[in-house]
Amino acid sequence: QVLTMDARNHGSSPHSPLMTYEAMSLDVQHLLTRLGITKCIVLGHSMGGKTAMTLALQRPDLVERLISVDISPTTTALVSGFSAYISAMKSVRIPDGLSRSAARQLADDHLRPVVQLPQLRHFLLTNLVEVEGRYAWRLNLEAISHHLTDIMNFPVFHKPYLGPALFLGGSESPYMSSKDYPEIQRLFPKADIQYIEGAGHIVHQEKFEEFVTAVSKFLLSP
């Protein structure tokens, strides 16, 4: 059974002014309780990976295995361009009456100078939705912008998660580097650190088959 969950202020989940990893971990805990799930394998990418790590460190009893995709339990402020991306997204203005394809093209053109990687722009543009005849971002950009420091950082933990963990990075991405290894190993002593060749930050989109193979192999390992 696979469950995919939209984080707060993302997708179809409710908007909230609070946007911390502790709060997002509690969201997952509440979902598991509501569904009667007492143990799960948790997988998250980027911010979702930090949420998954927080859950494993807060409630190791709930987490059978952890998979963190292209993110470490460290600050990512220096390698992330998301502050500029959010500013660019907030400044997009789309006139009423445009078709969906024209609206996406207009937003794409507006973001291109700031978000130069086509795959990343496509990823961000999946959040452009039509609401009552007008186009808007379904992300809560105000809350995300307000809590960007929290999102870029990682909570302080002293007790490690002792279950199996996979840290799966993209070889072309700066988000998971060798300088992060000591902190990964301190908090996740059973961590297996791997890279998918040729992948950037959005590993699962850019190298889908290799990503699925690596995850499946980890899930089947003793």
Short mmCIF file of C-alpha atoms in Angstrom, two decimals:
data_model
loop_
_atom_site.label_atom_id
_atom_site.label_comp_id
_atom_site.label_asym_id
_atom_site.label_seq_id
_atom_site.Cartn_x
_atom_site.Cartn_y
_atom_site.Cartn_z
CA GLN A 1 0.00 0.00 0.00
CA VAL A 2 1.42 3.37 -1.04
CA LEU A 3 0.11 6.66 0.34
CA THR A 4 1.12 9.99 -1.19
CA MET A 5 0.60 12.98 1.06
CA ASP A 6 0.56 16.65 0.15
CA ALA A 7 2.45 18.67 2.76
CA ARG A 8 0.59 21.55 4.37
CA ASN A 9 0.52 24.60 2.09
CA HIS A 10 1.10 22.28 -0.88
CA GLY A 11 -1.19 20.49 -3.31
CA SER A 12 -4.69 19.87 -1.99
CA SER A 13 -3.72 20.08 1.69
CA PRO A 14 -5.01 22.97 3.83
CA HIS A 15 -3.09 26.21 4.07
CA SER A 16 -1.59 27.18 7.41
CA PRO A 17 0.56 30.11 8.57
CA LEU A 18 2.82 27.62 10.41
CA MET A 19 5.43 25.84 8.28
CA THR A 20 8.01 24.01 10.39
CA TYR A 21 9.34 20.46 10.20
CA GLU A 22 7.93 19.70 13.65
CA ALA A 23 4.46 20.76 12.43
CA MET A 24 4.77 18.78 9.19
CA SER A 25 5.96 15.71 11.09
CA LEU A 26 2.87 15.98 13.31
CA ASP A 27 0.70 16.13 10.17
CA VAL A 28 2.12 12.76 9.11
CA GLN A 29 1.68 11.35 12.61
CA HIS A 30 -1.97 12.44 12.68
CA LEU A 31 -2.57 10.86 9.27
CA LEU A 32 -1.01 7.56 10.37
CA THR A 33 -3.13 7.56 13.55
CA ARG A 34 -6.30 8.31 11.59
CA LEU A 35 -5.58 5.46 9.17
CA GLY A 36 -4.61 3.06 11.94
CA ILE A 37 -1.06 2.61 10.61
CA THR A 38 1.38 1.70 13.38
CA LYS A 39 4.52 1.25 11.26
CA CYS A 40 5.47 2.59 7.83
CA ILE A 41 8.32 3.11 5.39
CA VAL A 42 8.61 6.83 4.84
CA LEU A 43 10.06 8.42 1.69
CA GLY A 44 10.45 12.14 1.07
CA HIS A 45 12.17 14.41 -1.42
CA SER A 46 13.82 17.73 -0.47
CA MET A 47 11.51 19.40 2.09
CA GLY A 48 9.60 16.13 2.25
CA GLY A 49 12.87 14.34 3.00
CA LYS A 50 13.53 16.63 5.94
CA THR A 51 9.97 16.01 7.15
CA ALA A 52 10.55 12.25 6.85
CA MET A 53 13.82 12.56 8.82
CA THR A 54 12.07 14.62 11.51
CA LEU A 55 9.36 11.97 11.81
CA ALA A 56 11.94 9.18 12.12
CA LEU A 57 13.89 11.09 14.78
CA GLN A 58 10.79 12.13 16.74
CA ARG A 59 8.86 8.87 16.46
CA PRO A 60 11.21 6.02 15.49
CA ASP A 61 8.54 3.55 16.60
CA LEU A 62 6.43 4.59 13.59
CA VAL A 63 9.20 4.30 10.97
CA GLU A 64 10.33 0.91 9.69
CA ARG A 65 12.69 2.39 7.09
CA LEU A 66 13.57 5.89 5.93
CA ILE A 67 14.34 7.11 2.41
CA SER A 68 15.54 10.70 1.99
CA VAL A 69 15.85 11.87 -1.61
CA ASP A 70 18.55 14.45 -2.38
CA ILE A 71 18.54 16.19 0.99
CA SER A 72 20.60 16.05 4.18
CA PRO A 73 19.78 16.88 7.83
CA THR A 74 21.73 20.13 7.47
CA THR A 75 21.16 23.67 6.28
CA THR A 76 20.58 24.00 2.53
CA ALA A 77 20.39 27.80 2.37
CA LEU A 78 23.71 28.23 0.56
CA VAL A 79 22.85 25.85 -2.30
CA SER A 80 19.17 26.64 -2.67
CA GLY A 81 17.73 29.21 -5.05
CA PHE A 82 14.21 28.81 -3.66
CA SER A 83 14.07 32.30 -2.18
CA ALA A 84 14.53 33.73 -5.68
CA TYR A 85 12.12 31.17 -7.13
CA ILE A 86 9.39 32.14 -4.66
CA SER A 87 9.87 35.84 -5.42
CA ALA A 88 9.59 35.12 -9.14
CA MET A 89 6.45 33.01 -8.64
CA LYS A 90 4.83 35.71 -6.50
CA SER A 91 5.44 38.30 -9.23
CA VAL A 92 3.71 36.28 -11.99
CA ARG A 93 0.57 38.05 -13.24
CA ILE A 94 -1.72 36.16 -15.62
CA PRO A 95 -4.59 38.01 -17.32
CA ASP A 96 -8.08 36.53 -17.14
CA GLY A 97 -9.38 34.65 -20.15
CA LEU A 98 -6.18 32.87 -21.18
CA SER A 99 -6.23 29.19 -22.06
CA ARG A 100 -4.40 26.82 -19.71
CA SER A 101 -1.57 26.33 -22.21
CA ALA A 102 -1.19 30.10 -22.76
CA ALA A 103 -1.19 30.73 -19.01
CA ARG A 104 1.49 28.11 -18.44
CA GLN A 105 3.58 29.52 -21.28
CA LEU A 106 3.32 33.04 -19.84
CA ALA A 107 4.36 31.81 -16.38
CA ASP A 108 7.15 29.73 -17.92
CA ASP A 109 8.51 32.76 -19.78
CA HIS A 110 8.35 34.85 -16.60
CA LEU A 111 10.21 32.24 -14.51
CA ARG A 112 12.86 31.35 -17.12
CA PRO A 113 15.40 34.10 -16.23
CA VAL A 114 15.39 32.99 -12.57
CA VAL A 115 14.64 29.27 -12.84
CA GLN A 116 16.93 28.32 -15.69
CA LEU A 117 16.62 24.52 -15.50
CA PRO A 118 13.63 23.42 -17.65
CA GLN A 119 12.92 20.40 -15.40
CA LEU A 120 12.71 22.62 -12.33
CA ARG A 121 10.44 25.13 -14.06
CA HIS A 122 8.16 22.28 -15.13
CA PHE A 123 8.15 21.06 -11.51
CA LEU A 124 7.13 24.51 -10.23
CA LEU A 125 4.54 25.01 -12.97
CA THR A 126 2.62 21.93 -11.81
CA ASN A 127 1.44 24.25 -9.00
CA LEU A 128 -0.28 26.67 -11.39
CA VAL A 129 -4.02 25.98 -11.22
CA GLU A 130 -7.22 27.58 -12.44
CA VAL A 131 -9.57 28.69 -9.65
CA GLU A 132 -12.92 30.19 -10.64
CA GLY A 133 -11.60 31.32 -14.01
CA ARG A 134 -8.38 32.82 -12.66
CA TYR A 135 -4.91 31.31 -12.50
CA ALA A 136 -3.12 31.11 -9.18
CA TRP A 137 -0.43 29.14 -7.38
CA ARG A 138 -1.93 26.44 -5.17
CA LEU A 139 1.13 26.72 -2.93
CA ASN A 140 0.78 29.04 0.06
CA LEU A 141 3.69 31.21 -1.07
CA GLU A 142 3.26 33.68 1.82
CA ALA A 143 3.63 31.01 4.52
CA ILE A 144 6.49 29.31 2.67
CA SER A 145 8.27 32.63 2.19
CA HIS A 146 7.75 33.57 5.86
CA HIS A 147 9.18 30.23 7.06
CA LEU A 148 11.92 29.88 4.45
CA THR A 149 14.64 29.95 7.11
CA ASP A 150 12.94 27.06 8.95
CA ILE A 151 12.59 25.13 5.68
CA MET A 152 16.22 25.67 4.70
CA ASN A 153 17.48 24.61 8.14
CA PHE A 154 16.88 21.41 10.12
CA PRO A 155 15.75 20.95 13.74
CA VAL A 156 18.33 20.02 16.39
CA PHE A 157 18.24 16.36 17.46
CA HIS A 158 20.57 14.49 19.79
CA LYS A 159 19.16 10.96 19.73
CA PRO A 160 19.71 9.04 16.45
CA TYR A 161 17.28 6.98 14.42
CA LEU A 162 18.64 3.44 14.46
CA GLY A 163 16.59 1.91 11.66
CA PRO A 164 17.69 1.35 8.05
CA ALA A 165 17.99 4.57 6.05
CA LEU A 166 18.76 5.38 2.42
CA PHE A 167 20.04 8.80 1.38
CA LEU A 168 19.62 8.88 -2.38
CA GLY A 169 21.10 11.92 -4.12
CA GLY A 170 21.56 13.16 -7.66
CA SER A 171 25.19 13.24 -8.76
CA GLU A 172 24.66 16.64 -10.42
CA SER A 173 22.88 18.20 -7.42
CA PRO A 174 24.54 20.29 -4.68
CA TYR A 175 21.95 19.37 -2.03
CA MET A 176 23.73 16.29 -0.67
CA SER A 177 27.51 16.54 -0.45
CA SER A 178 30.35 14.78 1.38
CA LYS A 179 30.50 17.57 3.98
CA ASP A 180 27.03 16.40 5.12
CA TYR A 181 28.15 12.81 5.76
CA PRO A 182 29.22 13.27 9.42
CA GLU A 183 25.79 14.69 10.35
CA ILE A 184 23.96 12.01 8.34
CA GLN A 185 25.98 9.32 10.11
CA ARG A 186 25.50 10.92 13.54
CA LEU A 187 21.71 10.99 13.25
CA PHE A 188 21.30 7.94 11.00
CA PRO A 189 24.12 5.50 11.84
CA LYS A 190 22.68 2.81 9.53
CA ALA A 191 22.47 5.19 6.57
CA ASP A 192 23.39 4.00 3.09
CA ILE A 193 24.41 6.99 0.95
CA GLN A 194 24.00 6.56 -2.81
CA TYR A 195 23.95 8.77 -5.90
CA ILE A 196 22.16 8.37 -9.21
CA GLU A 197 24.47 9.38 -12.02
CA GLY A 198 23.34 12.27 -14.19
CA ALA A 199 20.45 13.28 -11.92
CA GLY A 200 19.94 16.75 -10.53
CA HIS A 201 17.79 17.69 -7.55
CA ILE A 202 14.53 16.22 -8.86
CA VAL A 203 15.99 12.71 -8.95
CA HIS A 204 12.71 10.80 -9.28
CA GLN A 205 11.65 12.82 -12.32
CA GLU A 206 14.99 13.04 -14.10
CA LYS A 207 16.08 9.40 -13.67
CA PHE A 208 12.83 7.61 -12.89
CA GLU A 209 13.85 4.03 -13.70
CA GLU A 210 17.15 4.28 -11.84
CA PHE A 211 15.34 5.87 -8.89
CA VAL A 212 12.76 3.07 -8.68
CA THR A 213 15.51 0.44 -8.99
CA ALA A 214 17.55 1.97 -6.14
CA VAL A 215 14.49 2.32 -3.86
CA SER A 216 13.27 -1.21 -4.61
CA LYS A 217 16.72 -2.67 -3.90
CA PHE A 218 16.83 -0.86 -0.55
CA LEU A 219 13.33 -2.04 0.40
CA LEU A 220 14.25 -5.65 -0.36
CA SER A 221 17.56 -5.55 1.52
CA PRO A 222 17.72 -7.33 4.90
#
